mmCIF file of C-alpha atoms in Angstrom:
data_model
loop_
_atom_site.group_PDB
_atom_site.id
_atom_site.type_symbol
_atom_site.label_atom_id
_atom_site.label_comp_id
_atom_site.label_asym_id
_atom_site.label_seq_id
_atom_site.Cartn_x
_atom_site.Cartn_y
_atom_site.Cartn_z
ATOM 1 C CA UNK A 144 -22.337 -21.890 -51.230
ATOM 2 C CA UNK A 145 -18.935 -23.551 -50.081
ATOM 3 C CA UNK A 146 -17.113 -21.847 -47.747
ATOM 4 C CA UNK A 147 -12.973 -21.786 -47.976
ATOM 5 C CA UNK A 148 -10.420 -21.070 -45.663
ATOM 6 C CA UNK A 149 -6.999 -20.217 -46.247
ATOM 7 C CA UNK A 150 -3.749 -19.194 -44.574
ATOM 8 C CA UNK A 151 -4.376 -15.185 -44.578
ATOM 9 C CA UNK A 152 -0.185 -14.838 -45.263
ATOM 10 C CA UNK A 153 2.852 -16.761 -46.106
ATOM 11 C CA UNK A 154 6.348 -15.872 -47.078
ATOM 12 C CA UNK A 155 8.819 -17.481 -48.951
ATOM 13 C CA UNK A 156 11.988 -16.916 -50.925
ATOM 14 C CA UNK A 157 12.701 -16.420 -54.936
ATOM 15 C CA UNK A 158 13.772 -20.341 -56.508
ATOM 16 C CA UNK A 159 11.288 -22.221 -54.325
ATOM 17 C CA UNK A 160 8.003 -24.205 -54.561
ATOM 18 C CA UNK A 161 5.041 -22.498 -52.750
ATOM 19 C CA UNK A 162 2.137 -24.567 -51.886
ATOM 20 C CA UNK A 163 -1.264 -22.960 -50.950
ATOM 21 C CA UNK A 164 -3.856 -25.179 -48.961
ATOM 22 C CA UNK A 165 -7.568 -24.034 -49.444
ATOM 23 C CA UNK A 166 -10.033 -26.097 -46.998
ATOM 24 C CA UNK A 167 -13.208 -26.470 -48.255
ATOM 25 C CA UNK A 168 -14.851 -29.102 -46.255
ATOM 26 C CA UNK A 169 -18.872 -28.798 -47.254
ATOM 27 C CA UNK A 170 -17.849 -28.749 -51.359
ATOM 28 C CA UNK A 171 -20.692 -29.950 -53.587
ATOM 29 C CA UNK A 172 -20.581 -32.504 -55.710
ATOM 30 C CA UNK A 173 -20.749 -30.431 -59.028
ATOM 31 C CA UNK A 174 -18.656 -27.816 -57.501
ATOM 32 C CA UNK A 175 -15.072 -26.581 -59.538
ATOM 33 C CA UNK A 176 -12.486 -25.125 -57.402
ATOM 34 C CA UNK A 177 -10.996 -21.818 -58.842
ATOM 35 C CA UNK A 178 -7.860 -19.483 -57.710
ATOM 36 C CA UNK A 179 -7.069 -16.519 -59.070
ATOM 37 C CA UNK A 180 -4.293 -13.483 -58.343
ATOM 38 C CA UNK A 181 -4.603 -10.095 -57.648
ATOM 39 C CA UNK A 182 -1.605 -7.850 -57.729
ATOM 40 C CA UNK A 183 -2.707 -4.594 -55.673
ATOM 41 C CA UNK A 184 -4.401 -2.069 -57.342
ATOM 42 C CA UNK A 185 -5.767 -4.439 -60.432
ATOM 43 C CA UNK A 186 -8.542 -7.026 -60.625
ATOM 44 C CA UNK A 187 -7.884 -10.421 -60.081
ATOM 45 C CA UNK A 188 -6.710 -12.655 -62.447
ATOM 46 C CA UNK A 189 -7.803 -16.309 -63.504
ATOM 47 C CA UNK A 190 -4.737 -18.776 -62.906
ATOM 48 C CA UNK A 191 -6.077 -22.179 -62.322
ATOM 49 C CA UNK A 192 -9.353 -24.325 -61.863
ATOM 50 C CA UNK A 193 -10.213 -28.167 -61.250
ATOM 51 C CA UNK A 194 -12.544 -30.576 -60.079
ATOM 52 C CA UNK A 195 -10.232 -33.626 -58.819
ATOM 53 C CA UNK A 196 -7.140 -35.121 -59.357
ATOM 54 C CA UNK A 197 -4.307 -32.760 -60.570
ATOM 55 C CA UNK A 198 -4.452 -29.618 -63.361
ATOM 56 C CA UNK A 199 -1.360 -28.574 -64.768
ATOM 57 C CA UNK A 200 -0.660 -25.439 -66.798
ATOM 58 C CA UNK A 201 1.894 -23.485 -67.371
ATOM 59 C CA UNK A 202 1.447 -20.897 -64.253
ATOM 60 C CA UNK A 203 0.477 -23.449 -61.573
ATOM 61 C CA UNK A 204 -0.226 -27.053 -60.370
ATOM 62 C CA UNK A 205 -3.682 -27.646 -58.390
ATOM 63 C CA UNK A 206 -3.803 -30.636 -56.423
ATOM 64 C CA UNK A 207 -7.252 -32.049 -55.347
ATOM 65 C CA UNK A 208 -7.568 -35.442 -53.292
ATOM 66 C CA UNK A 209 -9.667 -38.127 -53.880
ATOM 67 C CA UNK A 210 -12.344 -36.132 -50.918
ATOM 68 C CA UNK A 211 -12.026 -32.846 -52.355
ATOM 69 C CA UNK A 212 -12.634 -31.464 -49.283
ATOM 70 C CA UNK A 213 -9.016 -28.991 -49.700
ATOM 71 C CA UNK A 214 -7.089 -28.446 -52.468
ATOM 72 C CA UNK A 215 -3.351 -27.108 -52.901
ATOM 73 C CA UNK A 216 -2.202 -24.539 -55.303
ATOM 74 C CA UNK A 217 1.682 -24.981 -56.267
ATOM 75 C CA UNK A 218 3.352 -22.269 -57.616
ATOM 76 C CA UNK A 219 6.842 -23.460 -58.918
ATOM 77 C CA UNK A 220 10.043 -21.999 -58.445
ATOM 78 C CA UNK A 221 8.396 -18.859 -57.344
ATOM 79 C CA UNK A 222 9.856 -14.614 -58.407
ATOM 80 C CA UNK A 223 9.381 -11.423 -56.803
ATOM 81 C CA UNK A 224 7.011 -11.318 -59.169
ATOM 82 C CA UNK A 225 4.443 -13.664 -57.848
ATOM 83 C CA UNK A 226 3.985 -11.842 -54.686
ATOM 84 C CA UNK A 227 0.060 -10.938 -54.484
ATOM 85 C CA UNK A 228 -3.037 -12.357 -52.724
ATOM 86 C CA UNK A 229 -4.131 -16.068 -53.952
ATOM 87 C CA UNK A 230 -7.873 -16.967 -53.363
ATOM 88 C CA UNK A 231 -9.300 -19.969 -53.938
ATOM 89 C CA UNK A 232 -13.091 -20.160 -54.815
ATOM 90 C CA UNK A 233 -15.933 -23.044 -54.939
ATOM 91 C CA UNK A 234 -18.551 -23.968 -56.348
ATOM 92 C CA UNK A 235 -20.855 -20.702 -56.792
ATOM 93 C CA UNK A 236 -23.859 -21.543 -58.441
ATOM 94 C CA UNK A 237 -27.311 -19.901 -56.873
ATOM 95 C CA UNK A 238 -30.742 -20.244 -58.793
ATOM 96 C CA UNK A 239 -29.032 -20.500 -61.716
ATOM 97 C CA UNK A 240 -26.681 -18.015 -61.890
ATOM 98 C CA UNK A 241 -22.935 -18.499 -61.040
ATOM 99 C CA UNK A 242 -21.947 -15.923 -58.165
ATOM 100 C CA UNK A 243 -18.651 -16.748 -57.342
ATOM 101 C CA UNK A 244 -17.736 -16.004 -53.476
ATOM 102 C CA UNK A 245 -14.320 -13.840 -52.632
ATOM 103 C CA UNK A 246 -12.886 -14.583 -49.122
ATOM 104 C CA UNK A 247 -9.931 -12.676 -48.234
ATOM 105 C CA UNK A 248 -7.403 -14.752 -49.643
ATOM 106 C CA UNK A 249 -3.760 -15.358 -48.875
ATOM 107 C CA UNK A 250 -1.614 -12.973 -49.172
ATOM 108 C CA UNK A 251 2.463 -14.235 -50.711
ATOM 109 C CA UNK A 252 4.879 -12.103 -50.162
ATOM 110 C CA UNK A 253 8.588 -13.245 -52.218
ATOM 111 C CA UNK A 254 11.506 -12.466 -50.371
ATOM 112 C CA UNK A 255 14.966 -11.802 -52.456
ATOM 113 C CA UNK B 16 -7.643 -6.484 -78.176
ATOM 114 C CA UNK B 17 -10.808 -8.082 -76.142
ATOM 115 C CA UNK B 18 -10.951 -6.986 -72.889
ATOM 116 C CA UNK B 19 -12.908 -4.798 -69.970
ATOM 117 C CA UNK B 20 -12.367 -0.947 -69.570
ATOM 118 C CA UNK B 21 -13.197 0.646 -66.431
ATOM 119 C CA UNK B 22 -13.649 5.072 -66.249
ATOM 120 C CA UNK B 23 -12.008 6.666 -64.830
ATOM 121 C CA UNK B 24 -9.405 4.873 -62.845
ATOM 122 C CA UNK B 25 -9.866 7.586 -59.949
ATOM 123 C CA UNK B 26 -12.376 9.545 -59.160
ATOM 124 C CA UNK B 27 -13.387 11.859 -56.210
ATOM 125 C CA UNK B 28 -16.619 12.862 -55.463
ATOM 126 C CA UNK B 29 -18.253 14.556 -52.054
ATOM 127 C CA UNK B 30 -20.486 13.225 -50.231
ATOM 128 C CA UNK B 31 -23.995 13.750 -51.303
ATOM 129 C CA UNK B 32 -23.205 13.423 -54.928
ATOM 130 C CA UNK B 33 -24.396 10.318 -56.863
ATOM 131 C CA UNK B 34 -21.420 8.907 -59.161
ATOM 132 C CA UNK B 35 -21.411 6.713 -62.256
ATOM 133 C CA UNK B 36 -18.821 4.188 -62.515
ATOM 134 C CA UNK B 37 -18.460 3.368 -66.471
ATOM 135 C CA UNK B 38 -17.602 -0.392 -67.184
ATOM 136 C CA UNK B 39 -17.416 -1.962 -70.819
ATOM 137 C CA UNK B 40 -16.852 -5.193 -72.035
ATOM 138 C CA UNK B 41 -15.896 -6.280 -75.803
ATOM 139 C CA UNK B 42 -15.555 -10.338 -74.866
ATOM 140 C CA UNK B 43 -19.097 -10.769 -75.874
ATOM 141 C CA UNK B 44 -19.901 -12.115 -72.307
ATOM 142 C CA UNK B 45 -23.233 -12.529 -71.157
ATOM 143 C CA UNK B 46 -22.526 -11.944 -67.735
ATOM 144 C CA UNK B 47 -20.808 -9.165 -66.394
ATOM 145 C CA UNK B 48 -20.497 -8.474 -62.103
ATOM 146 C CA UNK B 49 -19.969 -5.466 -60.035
ATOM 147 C CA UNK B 50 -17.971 -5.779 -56.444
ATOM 148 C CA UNK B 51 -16.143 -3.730 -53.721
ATOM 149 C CA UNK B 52 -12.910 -3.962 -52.520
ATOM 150 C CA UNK B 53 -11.842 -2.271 -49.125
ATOM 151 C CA UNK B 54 -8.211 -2.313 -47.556
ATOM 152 C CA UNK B 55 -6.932 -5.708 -47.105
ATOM 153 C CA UNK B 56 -10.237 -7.388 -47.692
ATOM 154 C CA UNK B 57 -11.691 -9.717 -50.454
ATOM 155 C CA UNK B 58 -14.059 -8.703 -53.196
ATOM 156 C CA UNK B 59 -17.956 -8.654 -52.314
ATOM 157 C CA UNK B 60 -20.081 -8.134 -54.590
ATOM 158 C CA UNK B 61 -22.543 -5.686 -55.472
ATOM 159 C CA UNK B 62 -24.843 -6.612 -58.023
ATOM 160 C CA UNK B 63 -24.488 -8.918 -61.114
ATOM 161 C CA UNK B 64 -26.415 -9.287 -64.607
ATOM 162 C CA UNK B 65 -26.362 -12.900 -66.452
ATOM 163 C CA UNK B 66 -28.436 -11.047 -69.413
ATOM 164 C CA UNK B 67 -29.415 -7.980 -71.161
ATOM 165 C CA UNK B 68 -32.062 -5.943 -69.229
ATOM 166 C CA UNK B 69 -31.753 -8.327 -66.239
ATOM 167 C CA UNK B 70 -29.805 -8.012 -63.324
ATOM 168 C CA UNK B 71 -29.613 -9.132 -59.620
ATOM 169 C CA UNK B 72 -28.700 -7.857 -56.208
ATOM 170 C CA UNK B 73 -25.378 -9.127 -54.758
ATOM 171 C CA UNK B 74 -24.410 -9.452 -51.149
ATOM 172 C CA UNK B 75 -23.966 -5.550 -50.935
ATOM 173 C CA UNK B 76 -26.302 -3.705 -53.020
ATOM 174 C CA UNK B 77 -27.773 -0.851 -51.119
ATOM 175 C CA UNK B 78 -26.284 2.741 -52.007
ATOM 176 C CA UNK B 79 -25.939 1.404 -55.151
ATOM 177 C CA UNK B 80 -27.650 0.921 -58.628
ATOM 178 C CA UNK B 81 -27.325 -0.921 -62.064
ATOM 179 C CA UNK B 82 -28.840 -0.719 -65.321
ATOM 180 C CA UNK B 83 -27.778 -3.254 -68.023
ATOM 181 C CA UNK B 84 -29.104 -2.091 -71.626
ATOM 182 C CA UNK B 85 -26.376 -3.102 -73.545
ATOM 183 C CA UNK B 86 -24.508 -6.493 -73.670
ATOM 184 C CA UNK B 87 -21.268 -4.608 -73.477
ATOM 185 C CA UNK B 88 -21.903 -1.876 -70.670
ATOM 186 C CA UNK B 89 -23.288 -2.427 -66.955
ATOM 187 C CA UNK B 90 -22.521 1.052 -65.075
ATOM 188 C CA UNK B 91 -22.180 1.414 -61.259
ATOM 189 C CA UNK B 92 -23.678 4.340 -59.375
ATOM 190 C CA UNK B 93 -23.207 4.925 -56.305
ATOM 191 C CA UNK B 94 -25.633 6.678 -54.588
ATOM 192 C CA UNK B 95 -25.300 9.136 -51.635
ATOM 193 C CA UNK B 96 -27.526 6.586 -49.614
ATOM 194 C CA UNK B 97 -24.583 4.308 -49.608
ATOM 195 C CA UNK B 98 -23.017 5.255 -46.028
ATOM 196 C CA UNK B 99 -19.365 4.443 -46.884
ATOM 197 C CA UNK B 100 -18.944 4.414 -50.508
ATOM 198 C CA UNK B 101 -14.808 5.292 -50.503
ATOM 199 C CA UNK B 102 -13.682 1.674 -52.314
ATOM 200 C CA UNK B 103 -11.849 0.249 -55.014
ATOM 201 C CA UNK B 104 -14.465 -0.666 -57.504
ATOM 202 C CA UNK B 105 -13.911 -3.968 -59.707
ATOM 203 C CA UNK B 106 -16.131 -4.635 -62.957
ATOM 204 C CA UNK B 107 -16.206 -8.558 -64.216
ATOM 205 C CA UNK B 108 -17.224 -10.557 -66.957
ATOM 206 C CA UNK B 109 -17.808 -14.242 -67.864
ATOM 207 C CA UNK B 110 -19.369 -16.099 -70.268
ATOM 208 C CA UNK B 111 -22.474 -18.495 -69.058
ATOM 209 C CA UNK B 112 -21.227 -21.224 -71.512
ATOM 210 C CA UNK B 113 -18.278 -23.794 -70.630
ATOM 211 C CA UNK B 114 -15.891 -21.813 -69.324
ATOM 212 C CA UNK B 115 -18.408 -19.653 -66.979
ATOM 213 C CA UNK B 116 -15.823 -19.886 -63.795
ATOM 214 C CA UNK B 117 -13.239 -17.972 -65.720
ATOM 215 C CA UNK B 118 -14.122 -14.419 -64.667
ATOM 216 C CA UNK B 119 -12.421 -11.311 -66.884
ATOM 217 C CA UNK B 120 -11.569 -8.321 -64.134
ATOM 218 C CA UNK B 121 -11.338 -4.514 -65.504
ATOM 219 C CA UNK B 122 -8.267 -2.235 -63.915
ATOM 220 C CA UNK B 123 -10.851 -1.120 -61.218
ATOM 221 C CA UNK B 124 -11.668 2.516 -59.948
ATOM 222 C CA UNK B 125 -10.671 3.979 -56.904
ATOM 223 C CA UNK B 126 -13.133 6.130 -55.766
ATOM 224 C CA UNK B 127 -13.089 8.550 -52.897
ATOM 225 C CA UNK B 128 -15.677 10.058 -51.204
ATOM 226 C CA UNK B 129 -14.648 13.244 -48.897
#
């Protein structure tokens, strides 16, 4: 399974554009990258998830290049709101069975 | 409203005492997942069950047991072999068709072991 690695904090201020880097250098070939949000005290929830390129919805931007060997979640224009832990998963599959891996994500905390 | 339920949201046992963590699903998943959560840590999981009557050990399993004999339930217990069982306690569930990566989390339950 791939392994990630990602800035354990960052900080940043309500209005801008936060941009999450996830390295995961030994990424399969049929492997999606993931991120989801946890708020503390509640499960994690799904926000985003792409295999190359660029995803857009209406939460976040994922940004994979052409190696796929990191990718970059952008969360725009970013509210108190939005301050939780980020994790970014790959790949996952094991004899069969999809067994997605948690590391222990980065934690965003908003300042006013 | 489809969703996952998790009972109770806390619960406090002491030690030596088996406890049953309830988790039901009505998103007519196949696969449902069971992981741990301690203080400023990830998730790890536990054990996980892609079908009915069929389930697998995760990265964490001892102290704990599954059964899965209903497509919408998979209880926890934790046992009082498991040496540090005080956790927050997430229940999952995906489907195994196209959109198997999305994973559905419950509310959790805290439990604490004294």
């Amino acid at each position: 399974l791939a392994k990630t690695t990602q800035p354990i904090s960052m900080d940043s201020y309500e209005g801008q554009e936060v941009n999450i880097t996830c390295s995961h250098n030994n990424i399969a070939t049929n492997d999606y990258i993931t991120w989801y949000q946890q708020f503390p005290s509640q499960g994690p929830r799904f926000i985003i998830q792409g295999y190359k390129t660029k995803v857009t919805n209406e939460v976040a931007s994922l940004f994979i290049p052409a190696d796929r060997k990191s990718s970059t979640l952008s969360l725009p224009r970013v509210s108190l709101s939005d301050t939780a832990v980020y994790y970014c998963l790959v790949g996952g599959f094991s004899g069969g069975s999809y067994i997605p891996t948690f590391g222990r994500g980065t934690s965003l905390i908003v300042h006013p | 409203d489809g969703g996952i339920t998790q009972s109770p949201k806390y619960l406090f046992r002491k030690e030596g005492q088996n406890v049953t963590l309830s988790c039901e699903q009505n998103l007519n998943h196949d696969a449902m997942y069971w992981y741990r959560q301690d203080p400023g840590q990830g998730l790890r999981l536990i054990y996980y069950s892609q079908i009915v009557n069929d389930f697998q050990k995760g990265d964490i399993a001892e102290g704990y047991s599954v059964s899965r004999e209903k497509k919408e339930s998979f209880p926890l217990t934790v046992t009082s072999a498991q040496k540090n069982p005080t956790a927050f306690y997430l229940c999952a569930s995906s489907s195994t068709g196209g959109d198997y990566y999305e994973q559905y989390f419950g509310p959790g339950t805290r439990l604490t072991v004294t």
